[in-house]
Short mmCIF file of N, CA and C in Angstrom, two decimals:
data_model
loop_
_atom_site.label_atom_id
_atom_site.label_comp_id
_atom_site.label_asym_id
_atom_site.label_seq_id
_atom_site.Cartn_x
_atom_site.Cartn_y
_atom_site.Cartn_z
N MET Z 1 -13.72 -18.45 -12.73
CA MET Z 1 -13.28 -17.50 -11.73
C MET Z 1 -12.73 -16.26 -12.43
N THR Z 2 -13.07 -15.14 -11.93
CA THR Z 2 -12.63 -13.88 -12.52
C THR Z 2 -11.25 -13.53 -12.01
N THR Z 3 -10.33 -13.25 -12.92
CA THR Z 3 -8.98 -12.87 -12.50
C THR Z 3 -8.95 -11.37 -12.24
N PRO Z 4 -8.24 -10.96 -11.18
CA PRO Z 4 -8.18 -9.54 -10.89
C PRO Z 4 -7.35 -8.80 -11.95
N ILE Z 5 -7.69 -7.56 -12.17
CA ILE Z 5 -6.98 -6.75 -13.14
C ILE Z 5 -5.63 -6.36 -12.58
N GLN Z 6 -4.57 -6.65 -13.32
CA GLN Z 6 -3.23 -6.28 -12.90
C GLN Z 6 -2.94 -4.86 -13.35
N ARG Z 7 -2.55 -4.03 -12.41
CA ARG Z 7 -2.22 -2.66 -12.74
C ARG Z 7 -0.74 -2.58 -13.05
N PRO Z 8 -0.39 -2.19 -14.27
CA PRO Z 8 1.03 -2.12 -14.60
C PRO Z 8 1.70 -0.93 -13.90
N VAL Z 9 2.83 -1.20 -13.28
CA VAL Z 9 3.61 -0.16 -12.63
C VAL Z 9 4.96 -0.11 -13.35
N THR Z 10 5.23 1.04 -13.91
CA THR Z 10 6.43 1.17 -14.72
C THR Z 10 7.62 1.61 -13.88
N THR Z 11 8.80 1.43 -14.46
CA THR Z 11 10.02 1.88 -13.81
C THR Z 11 10.03 3.39 -13.68
N ALA Z 12 9.47 4.07 -14.67
CA ALA Z 12 9.41 5.54 -14.62
C ALA Z 12 8.61 6.02 -13.42
N PHE Z 13 7.55 5.29 -13.07
CA PHE Z 13 6.75 5.67 -11.90
C PHE Z 13 7.58 5.56 -10.63
N TYR Z 14 8.33 4.45 -10.49
CA TYR Z 14 9.19 4.29 -9.32
C TYR Z 14 10.25 5.37 -9.25
N VAL Z 15 10.85 5.69 -10.39
CA VAL Z 15 11.88 6.73 -10.42
C VAL Z 15 11.28 8.08 -10.03
N GLN Z 16 10.11 8.39 -10.58
CA GLN Z 16 9.46 9.65 -10.25
C GLN Z 16 9.12 9.72 -8.76
N ALA Z 17 8.62 8.64 -8.21
CA ALA Z 17 8.27 8.63 -6.79
C ALA Z 17 9.51 8.79 -5.92
N ALA Z 18 10.58 8.08 -6.26
CA ALA Z 18 11.81 8.18 -5.47
C ALA Z 18 12.42 9.58 -5.57
N LEU Z 19 12.44 10.13 -6.77
CA LEU Z 19 13.00 11.48 -6.93
C LEU Z 19 12.17 12.54 -6.21
N SER Z 20 10.86 12.44 -6.30
CA SER Z 20 10.03 13.43 -5.61
C SER Z 20 10.17 13.32 -4.10
N PHE Z 21 10.27 12.09 -3.59
CA PHE Z 21 10.49 11.91 -2.15
C PHE Z 21 11.84 12.48 -1.74
N GLY Z 22 12.87 12.17 -2.50
CA GLY Z 22 14.20 12.68 -2.18
C GLY Z 22 14.26 14.20 -2.24
N LEU Z 23 13.62 14.79 -3.23
CA LEU Z 23 13.61 16.25 -3.37
C LEU Z 23 12.86 16.90 -2.20
N ALA Z 24 11.72 16.34 -1.83
CA ALA Z 24 10.95 16.89 -0.71
C ALA Z 24 11.72 16.76 0.60
N LEU Z 25 12.29 15.59 0.84
CA LEU Z 25 13.05 15.37 2.06
C LEU Z 25 14.27 16.28 2.12
N GLY Z 26 14.98 16.39 1.01
CA GLY Z 26 16.17 17.25 0.96
C GLY Z 26 15.83 18.72 1.16
N SER Z 27 14.76 19.19 0.53
CA SER Z 27 14.42 20.60 0.66
C SER Z 27 13.97 20.94 2.08
N VAL Z 28 13.26 20.05 2.73
CA VAL Z 28 12.87 20.30 4.12
C VAL Z 28 14.09 20.25 5.03
N ALA Z 29 14.99 19.31 4.80
CA ALA Z 29 16.21 19.23 5.61
C ALA Z 29 17.07 20.49 5.43
N ILE Z 30 17.21 20.96 4.21
CA ILE Z 30 17.97 22.19 3.97
C ILE Z 30 17.27 23.39 4.61
N GLY Z 31 15.96 23.42 4.50
CA GLY Z 31 15.21 24.50 5.14
C GLY Z 31 15.40 24.51 6.64
N ILE Z 32 15.39 23.35 7.27
CA ILE Z 32 15.63 23.28 8.72
C ILE Z 32 17.05 23.73 9.05
N ALA Z 33 18.01 23.32 8.24
CA ALA Z 33 19.41 23.68 8.50
C ALA Z 33 19.64 25.18 8.38
N TRP Z 34 18.94 25.86 7.49
CA TRP Z 34 19.16 27.29 7.26
C TRP Z 34 18.25 28.19 8.08
N LEU Z 35 17.39 27.63 8.91
CA LEU Z 35 16.52 28.47 9.73
C LEU Z 35 17.35 29.27 10.73
N PRO Z 36 17.00 30.53 10.96
CA PRO Z 36 17.76 31.34 11.91
C PRO Z 36 17.30 31.06 13.35
N MET Z 37 17.78 29.97 13.91
CA MET Z 37 17.43 29.61 15.29
C MET Z 37 18.58 28.82 15.91
N ASP Z 38 18.41 28.50 17.18
CA ASP Z 38 19.45 27.77 17.91
C ASP Z 38 19.55 26.33 17.40
N ALA Z 39 20.69 25.72 17.74
CA ALA Z 39 20.94 24.35 17.29
C ALA Z 39 19.93 23.37 17.90
N TRP Z 40 19.54 23.56 19.15
CA TRP Z 40 18.60 22.62 19.78
C TRP Z 40 17.22 22.72 19.13
N GLN Z 41 16.85 23.92 18.65
CA GLN Z 41 15.57 24.07 17.96
C GLN Z 41 15.61 23.39 16.59
N ARG Z 42 16.72 23.54 15.90
CA ARG Z 42 16.88 22.84 14.61
C ARG Z 42 16.91 21.34 14.83
N GLY Z 43 17.56 20.89 15.90
CA GLY Z 43 17.58 19.46 16.22
C GLY Z 43 16.19 18.92 16.49
N PHE Z 44 15.38 19.72 17.18
CA PHE Z 44 14.00 19.30 17.46
C PHE Z 44 13.21 19.15 16.16
N LEU Z 45 13.35 20.11 15.26
CA LEU Z 45 12.66 20.02 13.97
C LEU Z 45 13.18 18.84 13.15
N ALA Z 46 14.49 18.62 13.18
CA ALA Z 46 15.06 17.49 12.44
C ALA Z 46 14.55 16.16 13.01
N LEU Z 47 14.46 16.07 14.33
CA LEU Z 47 13.93 14.85 14.94
C LEU Z 47 12.47 14.64 14.55
N GLY Z 48 11.71 15.73 14.48
CA GLY Z 48 10.32 15.63 14.02
C GLY Z 48 10.24 15.16 12.58
N LEU Z 49 11.18 15.64 11.74
CA LEU Z 49 11.22 15.21 10.34
C LEU Z 49 11.53 13.71 10.22
N VAL Z 50 12.47 13.24 11.01
CA VAL Z 50 12.81 11.81 10.99
C VAL Z 50 11.61 10.97 11.44
N PHE Z 51 10.93 11.40 12.49
CA PHE Z 51 9.75 10.68 12.96
C PHE Z 51 8.65 10.69 11.90
N LEU Z 52 8.45 11.82 11.24
CA LEU Z 52 7.43 11.92 10.19
C LEU Z 52 7.72 10.98 9.04
N VAL Z 53 8.97 10.93 8.60
CA VAL Z 53 9.33 10.05 7.48
C VAL Z 53 9.15 8.58 7.87
N SER Z 54 9.61 8.20 9.07
CA SER Z 54 9.49 6.79 9.48
C SER Z 54 8.03 6.39 9.66
N SER Z 55 7.21 7.27 10.21
CA SER Z 55 5.79 6.92 10.37
C SER Z 55 5.07 6.88 9.03
N THR Z 56 5.52 7.69 8.07
CA THR Z 56 4.94 7.63 6.72
C THR Z 56 5.21 6.29 6.06
N PHE Z 57 6.45 5.79 6.19
CA PHE Z 57 6.77 4.47 5.64
C PHE Z 57 5.95 3.38 6.33
N THR Z 58 5.79 3.48 7.63
CA THR Z 58 5.01 2.49 8.37
C THR Z 58 3.55 2.51 7.92
N LEU Z 59 2.98 3.69 7.78
CA LEU Z 59 1.59 3.80 7.33
C LEU Z 59 1.42 3.24 5.92
N ALA Z 60 2.35 3.55 5.03
CA ALA Z 60 2.26 3.03 3.66
C ALA Z 60 2.33 1.51 3.65
N LYS Z 61 3.18 0.93 4.49
CA LYS Z 61 3.29 -0.53 4.57
C LYS Z 61 1.99 -1.14 5.12
N CYS Z 62 1.40 -0.52 6.13
CA CYS Z 62 0.15 -1.03 6.69
C CYS Z 62 -0.98 -0.98 5.66
N VAL Z 63 -1.07 0.11 4.92
CA VAL Z 63 -2.11 0.23 3.89
C VAL Z 63 -1.90 -0.82 2.81
N ARG Z 64 -0.65 -1.02 2.38
CA ARG Z 64 -0.36 -2.03 1.36
C ARG Z 64 -0.68 -3.43 1.87
N ASP Z 65 -0.29 -3.75 3.10
CA ASP Z 65 -0.57 -5.07 3.66
C ASP Z 65 -2.06 -5.32 3.78
N ARG Z 66 -2.81 -4.30 4.19
CA ARG Z 66 -4.26 -4.48 4.31
C ARG Z 66 -4.90 -4.70 2.95
N GLN Z 67 -4.46 -3.96 1.95
CA GLN Z 67 -5.01 -4.13 0.61
C GLN Z 67 -4.69 -5.53 0.08
N GLU Z 68 -3.46 -5.99 0.27
CA GLU Z 68 -3.09 -7.33 -0.20
C GLU Z 68 -3.87 -8.41 0.51
N SER Z 69 -4.10 -8.26 1.82
CA SER Z 69 -4.85 -9.28 2.55
C SER Z 69 -6.29 -9.32 2.09
N GLN Z 70 -6.87 -8.17 1.78
CA GLN Z 70 -8.24 -8.15 1.29
C GLN Z 70 -8.34 -8.76 -0.09
N GLU Z 71 -7.34 -8.57 -0.92
CA GLU Z 71 -7.38 -9.16 -2.25
C GLU Z 71 -7.30 -10.68 -2.18
N VAL Z 72 -6.42 -11.21 -1.33
CA VAL Z 72 -6.30 -12.67 -1.17
C VAL Z 72 -7.59 -13.24 -0.61
N THR Z 73 -8.16 -12.58 0.39
CA THR Z 73 -9.42 -13.05 0.98
C THR Z 73 -10.52 -13.04 -0.06
N HIS Z 74 -10.57 -12.01 -0.85
CA HIS Z 74 -11.60 -11.92 -1.89
C HIS Z 74 -11.45 -13.05 -2.89
N ARG Z 75 -10.20 -13.36 -3.27
CA ARG Z 75 -9.98 -14.43 -4.24
C ARG Z 75 -10.36 -15.78 -3.66
N VAL Z 76 -10.07 -16.02 -2.39
CA VAL Z 76 -10.43 -17.30 -1.75
C VAL Z 76 -11.94 -17.42 -1.66
N ASP Z 77 -12.61 -16.34 -1.25
CA ASP Z 77 -14.07 -16.36 -1.18
C ASP Z 77 -14.69 -16.59 -2.55
N GLN Z 78 -14.13 -15.95 -3.56
CA GLN Z 78 -14.65 -16.12 -4.92
C GLN Z 78 -14.46 -17.56 -5.38
N ALA Z 79 -13.34 -18.18 -5.05
CA ALA Z 79 -13.11 -19.58 -5.42
C ALA Z 79 -14.09 -20.50 -4.73
N ARG Z 80 -14.40 -20.23 -3.48
CA ARG Z 80 -15.39 -21.05 -2.75
C ARG Z 80 -16.76 -20.92 -3.38
N ILE Z 81 -17.14 -19.71 -3.72
CA ILE Z 81 -18.45 -19.50 -4.34
C ILE Z 81 -18.51 -20.19 -5.70
N ASP Z 82 -17.46 -20.09 -6.48
CA ASP Z 82 -17.42 -20.76 -7.78
C ASP Z 82 -17.54 -22.27 -7.63
N LYS Z 83 -16.90 -22.82 -6.61
CA LYS Z 83 -16.98 -24.27 -6.38
C LYS Z 83 -18.39 -24.68 -5.98
N ILE Z 84 -19.02 -23.93 -5.10
CA ILE Z 84 -20.38 -24.24 -4.67
C ILE Z 84 -21.35 -24.16 -5.86
N ILE Z 85 -21.20 -23.12 -6.68
CA ILE Z 85 -22.08 -22.97 -7.84
C ILE Z 85 -21.87 -24.10 -8.84
N SER Z 86 -20.62 -24.49 -9.06
CA SER Z 86 -20.37 -25.57 -10.03
C SER Z 86 -20.87 -26.92 -9.52
N GLU Z 87 -20.90 -27.12 -8.20
CA GLU Z 87 -21.38 -28.39 -7.64
C GLU Z 87 -22.89 -28.41 -7.46
N HIS Z 88 -23.54 -27.27 -7.53
CA HIS Z 88 -24.98 -27.18 -7.29
C HIS Z 88 -25.75 -27.67 -8.53
N ASP Z 89 -26.69 -28.55 -8.28
CA ASP Z 89 -27.56 -29.06 -9.35
C ASP Z 89 -28.99 -28.69 -9.00
N PRO Z 90 -29.52 -27.61 -9.58
CA PRO Z 90 -30.84 -27.14 -9.18
C PRO Z 90 -31.99 -28.08 -9.52
N PHE Z 91 -31.79 -28.97 -10.46
CA PHE Z 91 -32.86 -29.88 -10.85
C PHE Z 91 -32.72 -31.26 -10.26
N GLY Z 92 -31.70 -31.47 -9.46
CA GLY Z 92 -31.50 -32.76 -8.80
C GLY Z 92 -31.11 -33.86 -9.76
N MET Z 93 -30.59 -33.53 -10.90
CA MET Z 93 -30.18 -34.54 -11.87
C MET Z 93 -28.73 -34.89 -11.63
N LYS Z 94 -28.45 -36.16 -11.46
CA LYS Z 94 -27.09 -36.63 -11.24
C LYS Z 94 -26.47 -36.99 -12.57
N ASN Z 95 -25.26 -36.55 -12.76
CA ASN Z 95 -24.54 -36.93 -13.98
C ASN Z 95 -24.05 -38.35 -13.86
N PRO Z 96 -24.22 -39.17 -14.93
CA PRO Z 96 -23.78 -40.57 -14.83
C PRO Z 96 -22.28 -40.71 -14.86
#
């Protein structure tokens, strides 16, 4: 059976991703706060930002879950095929 290739994910990658997300979120929040408009308009934009961030996390989780389910299914299917091939005797010879 072929083992799937493990992709190494380093701590530096996680730190970079977290910092870039925090910087982007903070800069948009500061931009909304400093816009020259009424408080209700800033609140509307802030609410849109909160919805955008929460839906982004949900989408990322769905994509990750789908990828993981496909990998498990692929491994189970591959194991079944390997078992069938190992049990198949094309010449009809039985091992004693």
